[in-house]
PDB file of N, CA and C in Angstrom:
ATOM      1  N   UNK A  99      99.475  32.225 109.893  1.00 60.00           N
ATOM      2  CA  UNK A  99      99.980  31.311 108.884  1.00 60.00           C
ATOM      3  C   UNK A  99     100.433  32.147 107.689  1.00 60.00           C
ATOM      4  N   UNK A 100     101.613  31.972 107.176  1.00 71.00           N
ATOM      5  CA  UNK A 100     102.402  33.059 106.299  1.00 71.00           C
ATOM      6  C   UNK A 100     101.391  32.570 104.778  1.00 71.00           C
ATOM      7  N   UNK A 101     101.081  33.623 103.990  1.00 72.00           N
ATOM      8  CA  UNK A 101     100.769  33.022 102.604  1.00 72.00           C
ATOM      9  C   UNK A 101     101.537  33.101 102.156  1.00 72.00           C
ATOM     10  N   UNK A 102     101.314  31.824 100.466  1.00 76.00           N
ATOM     11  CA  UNK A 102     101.766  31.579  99.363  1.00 76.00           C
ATOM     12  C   UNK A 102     101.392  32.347  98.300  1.00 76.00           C
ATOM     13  N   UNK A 103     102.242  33.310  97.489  1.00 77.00           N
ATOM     14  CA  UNK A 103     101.633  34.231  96.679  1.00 77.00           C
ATOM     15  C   UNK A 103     102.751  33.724  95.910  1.00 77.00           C
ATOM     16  N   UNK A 104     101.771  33.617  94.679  1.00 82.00           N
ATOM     17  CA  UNK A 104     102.209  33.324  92.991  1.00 82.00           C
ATOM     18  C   UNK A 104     102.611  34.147  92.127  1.00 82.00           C
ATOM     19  N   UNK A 105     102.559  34.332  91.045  1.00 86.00           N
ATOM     20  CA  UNK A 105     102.680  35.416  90.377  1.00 86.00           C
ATOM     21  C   UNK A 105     101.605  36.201  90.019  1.00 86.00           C
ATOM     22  N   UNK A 106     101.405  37.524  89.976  1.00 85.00           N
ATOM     23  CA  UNK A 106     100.441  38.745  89.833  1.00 85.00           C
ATOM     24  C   UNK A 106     100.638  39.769  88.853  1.00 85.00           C
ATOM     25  N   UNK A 107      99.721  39.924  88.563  1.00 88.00           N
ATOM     26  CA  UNK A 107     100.304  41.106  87.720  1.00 88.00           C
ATOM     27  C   UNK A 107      99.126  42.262  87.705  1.00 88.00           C
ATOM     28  N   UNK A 108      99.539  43.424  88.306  1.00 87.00           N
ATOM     29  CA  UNK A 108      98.725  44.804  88.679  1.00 87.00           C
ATOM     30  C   UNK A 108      98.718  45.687  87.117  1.00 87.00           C
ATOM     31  N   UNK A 109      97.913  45.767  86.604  1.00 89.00           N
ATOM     32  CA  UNK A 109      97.562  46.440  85.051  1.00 89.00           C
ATOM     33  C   UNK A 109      97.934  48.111  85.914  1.00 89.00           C
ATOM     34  N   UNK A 110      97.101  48.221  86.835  1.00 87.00           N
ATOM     35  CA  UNK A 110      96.784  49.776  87.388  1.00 87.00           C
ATOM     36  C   UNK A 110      96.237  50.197  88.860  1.00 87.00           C
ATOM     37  N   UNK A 111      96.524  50.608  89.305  1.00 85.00           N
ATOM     38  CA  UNK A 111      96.001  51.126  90.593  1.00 85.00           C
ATOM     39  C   UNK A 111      95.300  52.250  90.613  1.00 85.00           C
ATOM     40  N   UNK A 112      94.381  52.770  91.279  1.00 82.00           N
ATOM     41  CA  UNK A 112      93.961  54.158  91.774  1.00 82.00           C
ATOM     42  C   UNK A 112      94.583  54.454  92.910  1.00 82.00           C
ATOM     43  N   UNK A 113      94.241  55.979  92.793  1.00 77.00           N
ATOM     44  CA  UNK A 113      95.044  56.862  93.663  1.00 77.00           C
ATOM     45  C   UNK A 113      94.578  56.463  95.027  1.00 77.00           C
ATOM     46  N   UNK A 114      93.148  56.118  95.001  1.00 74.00           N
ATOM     47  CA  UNK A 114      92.570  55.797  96.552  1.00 74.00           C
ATOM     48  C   UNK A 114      92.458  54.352  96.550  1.00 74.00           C
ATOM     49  N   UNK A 115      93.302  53.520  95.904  1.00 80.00           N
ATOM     50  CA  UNK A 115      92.920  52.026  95.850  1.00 80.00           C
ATOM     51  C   UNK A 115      93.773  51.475  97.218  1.00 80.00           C
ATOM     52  N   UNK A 116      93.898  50.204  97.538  1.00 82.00           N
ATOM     53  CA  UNK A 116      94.525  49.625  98.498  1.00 82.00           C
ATOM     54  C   UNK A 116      94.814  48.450  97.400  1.00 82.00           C
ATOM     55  N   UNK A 117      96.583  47.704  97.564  1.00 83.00           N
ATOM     56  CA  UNK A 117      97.212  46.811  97.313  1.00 83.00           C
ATOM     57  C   UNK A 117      97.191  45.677  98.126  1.00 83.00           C
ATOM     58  N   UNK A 118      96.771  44.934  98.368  1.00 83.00           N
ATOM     59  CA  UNK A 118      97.580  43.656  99.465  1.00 83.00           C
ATOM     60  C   UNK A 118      97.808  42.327  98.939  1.00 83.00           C
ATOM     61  N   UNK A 119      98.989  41.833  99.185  1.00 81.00           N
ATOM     62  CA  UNK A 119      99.830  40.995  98.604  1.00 81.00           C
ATOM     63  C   UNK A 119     100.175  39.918 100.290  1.00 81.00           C
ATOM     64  N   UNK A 120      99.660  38.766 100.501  1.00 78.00           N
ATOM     65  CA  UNK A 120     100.228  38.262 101.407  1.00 78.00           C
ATOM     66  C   UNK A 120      99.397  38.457 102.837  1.00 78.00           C
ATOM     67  N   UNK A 121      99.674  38.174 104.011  1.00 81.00           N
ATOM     68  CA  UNK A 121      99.280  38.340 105.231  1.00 81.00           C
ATOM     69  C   UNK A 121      99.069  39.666 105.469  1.00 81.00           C
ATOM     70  N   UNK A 122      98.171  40.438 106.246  1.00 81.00           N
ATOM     71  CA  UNK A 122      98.035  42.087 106.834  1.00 81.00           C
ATOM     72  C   UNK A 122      96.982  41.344 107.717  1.00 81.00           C
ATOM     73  N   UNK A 123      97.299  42.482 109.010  1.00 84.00           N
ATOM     74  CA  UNK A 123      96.494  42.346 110.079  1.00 84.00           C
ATOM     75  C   UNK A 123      95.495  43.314 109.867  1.00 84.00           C
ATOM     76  N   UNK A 124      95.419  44.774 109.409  1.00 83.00           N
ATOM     77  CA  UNK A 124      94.589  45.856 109.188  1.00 83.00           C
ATOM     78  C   UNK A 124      94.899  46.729 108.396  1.00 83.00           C
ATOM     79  N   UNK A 125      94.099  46.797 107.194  1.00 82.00           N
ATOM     80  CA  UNK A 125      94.146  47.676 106.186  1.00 82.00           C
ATOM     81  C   UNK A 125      92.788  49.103 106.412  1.00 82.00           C
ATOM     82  N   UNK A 126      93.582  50.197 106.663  1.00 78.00           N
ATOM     83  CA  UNK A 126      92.528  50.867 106.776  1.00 78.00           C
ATOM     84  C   UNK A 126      92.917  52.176 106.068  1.00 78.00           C
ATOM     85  N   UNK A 127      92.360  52.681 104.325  1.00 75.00           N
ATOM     86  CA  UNK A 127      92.494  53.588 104.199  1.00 75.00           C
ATOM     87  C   UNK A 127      91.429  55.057 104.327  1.00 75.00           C
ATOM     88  N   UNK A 128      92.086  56.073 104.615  1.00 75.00           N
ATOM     89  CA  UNK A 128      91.496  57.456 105.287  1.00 75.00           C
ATOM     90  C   UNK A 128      91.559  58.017 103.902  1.00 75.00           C
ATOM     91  N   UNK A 129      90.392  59.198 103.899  1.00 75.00           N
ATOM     92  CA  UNK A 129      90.009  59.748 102.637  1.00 75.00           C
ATOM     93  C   UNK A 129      89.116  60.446 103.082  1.00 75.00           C
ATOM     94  N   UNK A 130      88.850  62.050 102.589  1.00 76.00           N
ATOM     95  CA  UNK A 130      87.731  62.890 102.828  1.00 76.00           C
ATOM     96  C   UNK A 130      87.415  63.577 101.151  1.00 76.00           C
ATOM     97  N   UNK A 131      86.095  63.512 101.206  1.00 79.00           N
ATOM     98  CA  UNK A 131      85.888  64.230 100.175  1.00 79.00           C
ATOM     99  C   UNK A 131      84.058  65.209 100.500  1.00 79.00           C
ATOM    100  N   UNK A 132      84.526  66.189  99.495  1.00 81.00           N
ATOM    101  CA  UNK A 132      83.193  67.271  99.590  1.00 81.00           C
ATOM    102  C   UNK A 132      82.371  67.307  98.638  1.00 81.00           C
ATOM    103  N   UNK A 133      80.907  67.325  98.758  1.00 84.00           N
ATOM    104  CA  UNK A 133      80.607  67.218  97.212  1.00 84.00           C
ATOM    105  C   UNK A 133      79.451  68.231  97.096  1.00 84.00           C
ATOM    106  N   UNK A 134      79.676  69.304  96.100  1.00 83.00           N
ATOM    107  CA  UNK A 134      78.146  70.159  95.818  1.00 83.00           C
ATOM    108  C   UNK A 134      77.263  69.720  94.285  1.00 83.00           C
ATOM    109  N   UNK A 135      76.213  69.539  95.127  1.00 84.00           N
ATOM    110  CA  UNK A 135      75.329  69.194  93.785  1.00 84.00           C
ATOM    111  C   UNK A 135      73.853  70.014  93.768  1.00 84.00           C
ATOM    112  N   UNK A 136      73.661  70.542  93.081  1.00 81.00           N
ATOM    113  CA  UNK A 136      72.086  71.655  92.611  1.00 81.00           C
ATOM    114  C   UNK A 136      71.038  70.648  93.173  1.00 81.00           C
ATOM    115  N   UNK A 137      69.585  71.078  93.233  1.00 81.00           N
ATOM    116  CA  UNK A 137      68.553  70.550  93.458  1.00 81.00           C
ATOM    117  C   UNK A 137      68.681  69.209  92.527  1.00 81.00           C
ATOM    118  N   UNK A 138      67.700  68.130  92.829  1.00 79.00           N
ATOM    119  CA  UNK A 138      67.852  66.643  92.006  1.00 79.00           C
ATOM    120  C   UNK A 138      68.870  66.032  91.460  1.00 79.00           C
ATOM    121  N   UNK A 139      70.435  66.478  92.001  1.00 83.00           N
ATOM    122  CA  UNK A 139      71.445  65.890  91.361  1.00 83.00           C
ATOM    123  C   UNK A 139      71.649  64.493  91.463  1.00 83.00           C
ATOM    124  N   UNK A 140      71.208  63.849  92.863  1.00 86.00           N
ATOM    125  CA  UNK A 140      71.594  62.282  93.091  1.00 86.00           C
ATOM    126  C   UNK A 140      70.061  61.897  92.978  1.00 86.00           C
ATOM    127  N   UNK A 141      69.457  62.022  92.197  1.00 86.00           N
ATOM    128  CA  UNK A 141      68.136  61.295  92.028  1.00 86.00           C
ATOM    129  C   UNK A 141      68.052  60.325  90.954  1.00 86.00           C
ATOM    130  N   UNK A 142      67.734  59.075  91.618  1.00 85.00           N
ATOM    131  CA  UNK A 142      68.071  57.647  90.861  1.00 85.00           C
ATOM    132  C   UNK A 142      67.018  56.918  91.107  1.00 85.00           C
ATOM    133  N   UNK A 143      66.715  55.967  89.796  1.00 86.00           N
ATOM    134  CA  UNK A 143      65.663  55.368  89.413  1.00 86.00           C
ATOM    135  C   UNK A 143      64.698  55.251  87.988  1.00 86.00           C
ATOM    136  N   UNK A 144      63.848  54.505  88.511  1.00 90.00           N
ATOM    137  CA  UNK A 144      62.795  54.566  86.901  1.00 90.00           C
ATOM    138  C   UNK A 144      61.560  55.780  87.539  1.00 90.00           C
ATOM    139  N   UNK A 145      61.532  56.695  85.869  1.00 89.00           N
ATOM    140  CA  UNK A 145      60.665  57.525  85.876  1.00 89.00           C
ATOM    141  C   UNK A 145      60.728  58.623  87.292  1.00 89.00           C
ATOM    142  N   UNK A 146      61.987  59.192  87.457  1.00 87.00           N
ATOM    143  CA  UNK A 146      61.718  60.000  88.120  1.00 87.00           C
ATOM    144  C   UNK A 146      61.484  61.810  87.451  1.00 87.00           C
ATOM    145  N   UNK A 147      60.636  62.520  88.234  1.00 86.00           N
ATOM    146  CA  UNK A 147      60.580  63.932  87.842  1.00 86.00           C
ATOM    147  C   UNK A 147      60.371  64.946  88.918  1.00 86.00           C
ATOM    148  N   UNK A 148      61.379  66.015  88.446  1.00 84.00           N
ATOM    149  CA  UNK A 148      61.877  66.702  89.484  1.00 84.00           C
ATOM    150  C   UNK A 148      61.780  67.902  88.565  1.00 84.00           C
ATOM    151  N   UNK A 149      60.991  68.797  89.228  1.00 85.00           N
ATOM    152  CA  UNK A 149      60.451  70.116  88.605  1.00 85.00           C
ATOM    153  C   UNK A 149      61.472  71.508  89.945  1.00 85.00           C
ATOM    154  N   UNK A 150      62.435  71.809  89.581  1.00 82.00           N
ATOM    155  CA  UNK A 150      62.905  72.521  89.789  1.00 82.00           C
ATOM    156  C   UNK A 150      62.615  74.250  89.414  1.00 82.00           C
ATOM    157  N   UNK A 151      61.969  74.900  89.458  1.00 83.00           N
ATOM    158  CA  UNK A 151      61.708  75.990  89.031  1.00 83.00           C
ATOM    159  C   UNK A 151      62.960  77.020  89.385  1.00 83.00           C
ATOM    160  N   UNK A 152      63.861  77.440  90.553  1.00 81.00           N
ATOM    161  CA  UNK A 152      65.057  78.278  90.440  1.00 81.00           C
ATOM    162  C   UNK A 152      65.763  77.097  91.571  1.00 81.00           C
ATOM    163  N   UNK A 153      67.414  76.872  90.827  1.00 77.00           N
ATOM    164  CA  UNK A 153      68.211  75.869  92.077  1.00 77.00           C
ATOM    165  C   UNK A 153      69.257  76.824  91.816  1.00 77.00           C
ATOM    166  N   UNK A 154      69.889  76.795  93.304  1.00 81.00           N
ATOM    167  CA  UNK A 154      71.429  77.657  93.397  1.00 81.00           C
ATOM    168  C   UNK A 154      72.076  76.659  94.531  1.00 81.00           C
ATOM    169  N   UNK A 155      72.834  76.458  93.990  1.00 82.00           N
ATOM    170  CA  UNK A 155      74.047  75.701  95.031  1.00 82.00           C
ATOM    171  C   UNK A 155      75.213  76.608  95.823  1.00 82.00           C
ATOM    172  N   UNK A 156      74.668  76.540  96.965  1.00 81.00           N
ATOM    173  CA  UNK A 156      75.873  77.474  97.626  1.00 81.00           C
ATOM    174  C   UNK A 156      77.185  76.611  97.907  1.00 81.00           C
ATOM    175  N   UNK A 157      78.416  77.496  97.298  1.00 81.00           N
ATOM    176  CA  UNK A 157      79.471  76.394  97.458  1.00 81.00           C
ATOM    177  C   UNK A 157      80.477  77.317  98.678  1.00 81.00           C
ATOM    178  N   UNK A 158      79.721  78.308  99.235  1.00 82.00           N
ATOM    179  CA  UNK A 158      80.620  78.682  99.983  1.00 82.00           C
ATOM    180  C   UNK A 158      80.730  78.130 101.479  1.00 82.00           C
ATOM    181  N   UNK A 159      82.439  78.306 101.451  1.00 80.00           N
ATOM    182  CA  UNK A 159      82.565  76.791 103.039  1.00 80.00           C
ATOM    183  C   UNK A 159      83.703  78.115 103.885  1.00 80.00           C
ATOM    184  N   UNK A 160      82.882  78.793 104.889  1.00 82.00           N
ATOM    185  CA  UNK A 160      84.021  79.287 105.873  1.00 82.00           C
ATOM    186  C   UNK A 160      85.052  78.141 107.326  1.00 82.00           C
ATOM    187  N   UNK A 161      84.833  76.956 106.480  1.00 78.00           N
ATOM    188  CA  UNK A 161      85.590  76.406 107.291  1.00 78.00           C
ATOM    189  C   UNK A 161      86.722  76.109 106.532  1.00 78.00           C
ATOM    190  N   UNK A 162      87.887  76.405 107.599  1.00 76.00           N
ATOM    191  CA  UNK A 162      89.450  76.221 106.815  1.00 76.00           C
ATOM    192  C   UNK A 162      89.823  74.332 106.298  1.00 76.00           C
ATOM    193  N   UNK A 163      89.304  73.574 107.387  1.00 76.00           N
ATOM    194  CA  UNK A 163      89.331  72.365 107.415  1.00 76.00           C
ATOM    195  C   UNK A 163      87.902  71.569 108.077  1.00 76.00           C
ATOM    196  N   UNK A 164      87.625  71.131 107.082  1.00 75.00           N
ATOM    197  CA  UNK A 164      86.002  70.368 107.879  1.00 75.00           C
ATOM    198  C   UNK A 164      86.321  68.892 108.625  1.00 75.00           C
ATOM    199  N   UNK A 165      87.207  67.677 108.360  1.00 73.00           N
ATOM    200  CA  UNK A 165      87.650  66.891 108.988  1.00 73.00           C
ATOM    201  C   UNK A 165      89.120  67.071 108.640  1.00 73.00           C
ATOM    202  N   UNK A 166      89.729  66.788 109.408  1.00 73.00           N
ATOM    203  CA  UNK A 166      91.443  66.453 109.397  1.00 73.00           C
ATOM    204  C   UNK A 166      91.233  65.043 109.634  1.00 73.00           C
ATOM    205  N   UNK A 167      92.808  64.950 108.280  1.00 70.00           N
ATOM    206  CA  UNK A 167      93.367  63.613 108.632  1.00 70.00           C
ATOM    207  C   UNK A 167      94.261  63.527 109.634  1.00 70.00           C
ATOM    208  N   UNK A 168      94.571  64.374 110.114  1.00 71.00           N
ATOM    209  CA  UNK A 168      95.864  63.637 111.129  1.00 71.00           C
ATOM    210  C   UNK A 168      95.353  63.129 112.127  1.00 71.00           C
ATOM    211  N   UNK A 169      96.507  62.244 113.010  1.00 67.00           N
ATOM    212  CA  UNK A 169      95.816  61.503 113.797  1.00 67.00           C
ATOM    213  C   UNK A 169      95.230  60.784 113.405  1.00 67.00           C
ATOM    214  N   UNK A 170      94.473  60.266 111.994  1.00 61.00           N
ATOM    215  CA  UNK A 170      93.286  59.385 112.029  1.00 61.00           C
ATOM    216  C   UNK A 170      93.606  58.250 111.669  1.00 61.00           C
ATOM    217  N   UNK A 171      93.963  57.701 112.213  1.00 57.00           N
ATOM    218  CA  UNK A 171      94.522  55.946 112.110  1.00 57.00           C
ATOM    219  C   UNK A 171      93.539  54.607 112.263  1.00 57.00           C
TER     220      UNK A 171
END
């Protein structure tokens, strides 16, 4: 069944956002990302404590590509 779309108005998009306006059968966006963080970086909550005495983050990656997008549909 075709939709009825009114008027809209988009202030802004992100770079990784998705638009859809109207009928779509499958929206699927692909995205890879890497992330280094030191000892207790994603630690969330009330009253947490995290006694770190020496943290080193190794950021070294001998891989040229860890996932590829191509192909990935």
């Amino acid at each position: 069944m075709p939709a009825i779309v009114g008027v809209i108005n988009v202030v802004s998009i992100n770079s990784s956002s998705v638009l859809n306006i109207g009928d779509v059968f499958t929206i699927a966006p692909v995205s890879t990302a890497k992330t280094f963080a030191g000892a207790g970086s994603f630690n969330t909550g009330d009253q947490i404590n995290v006694v770190n005495h020496y943290s080193n983050t190794n950021t070294y990656d001998s891989n040229v590509v860890d996932q590829p997008l191509a192909l990935n549909l």
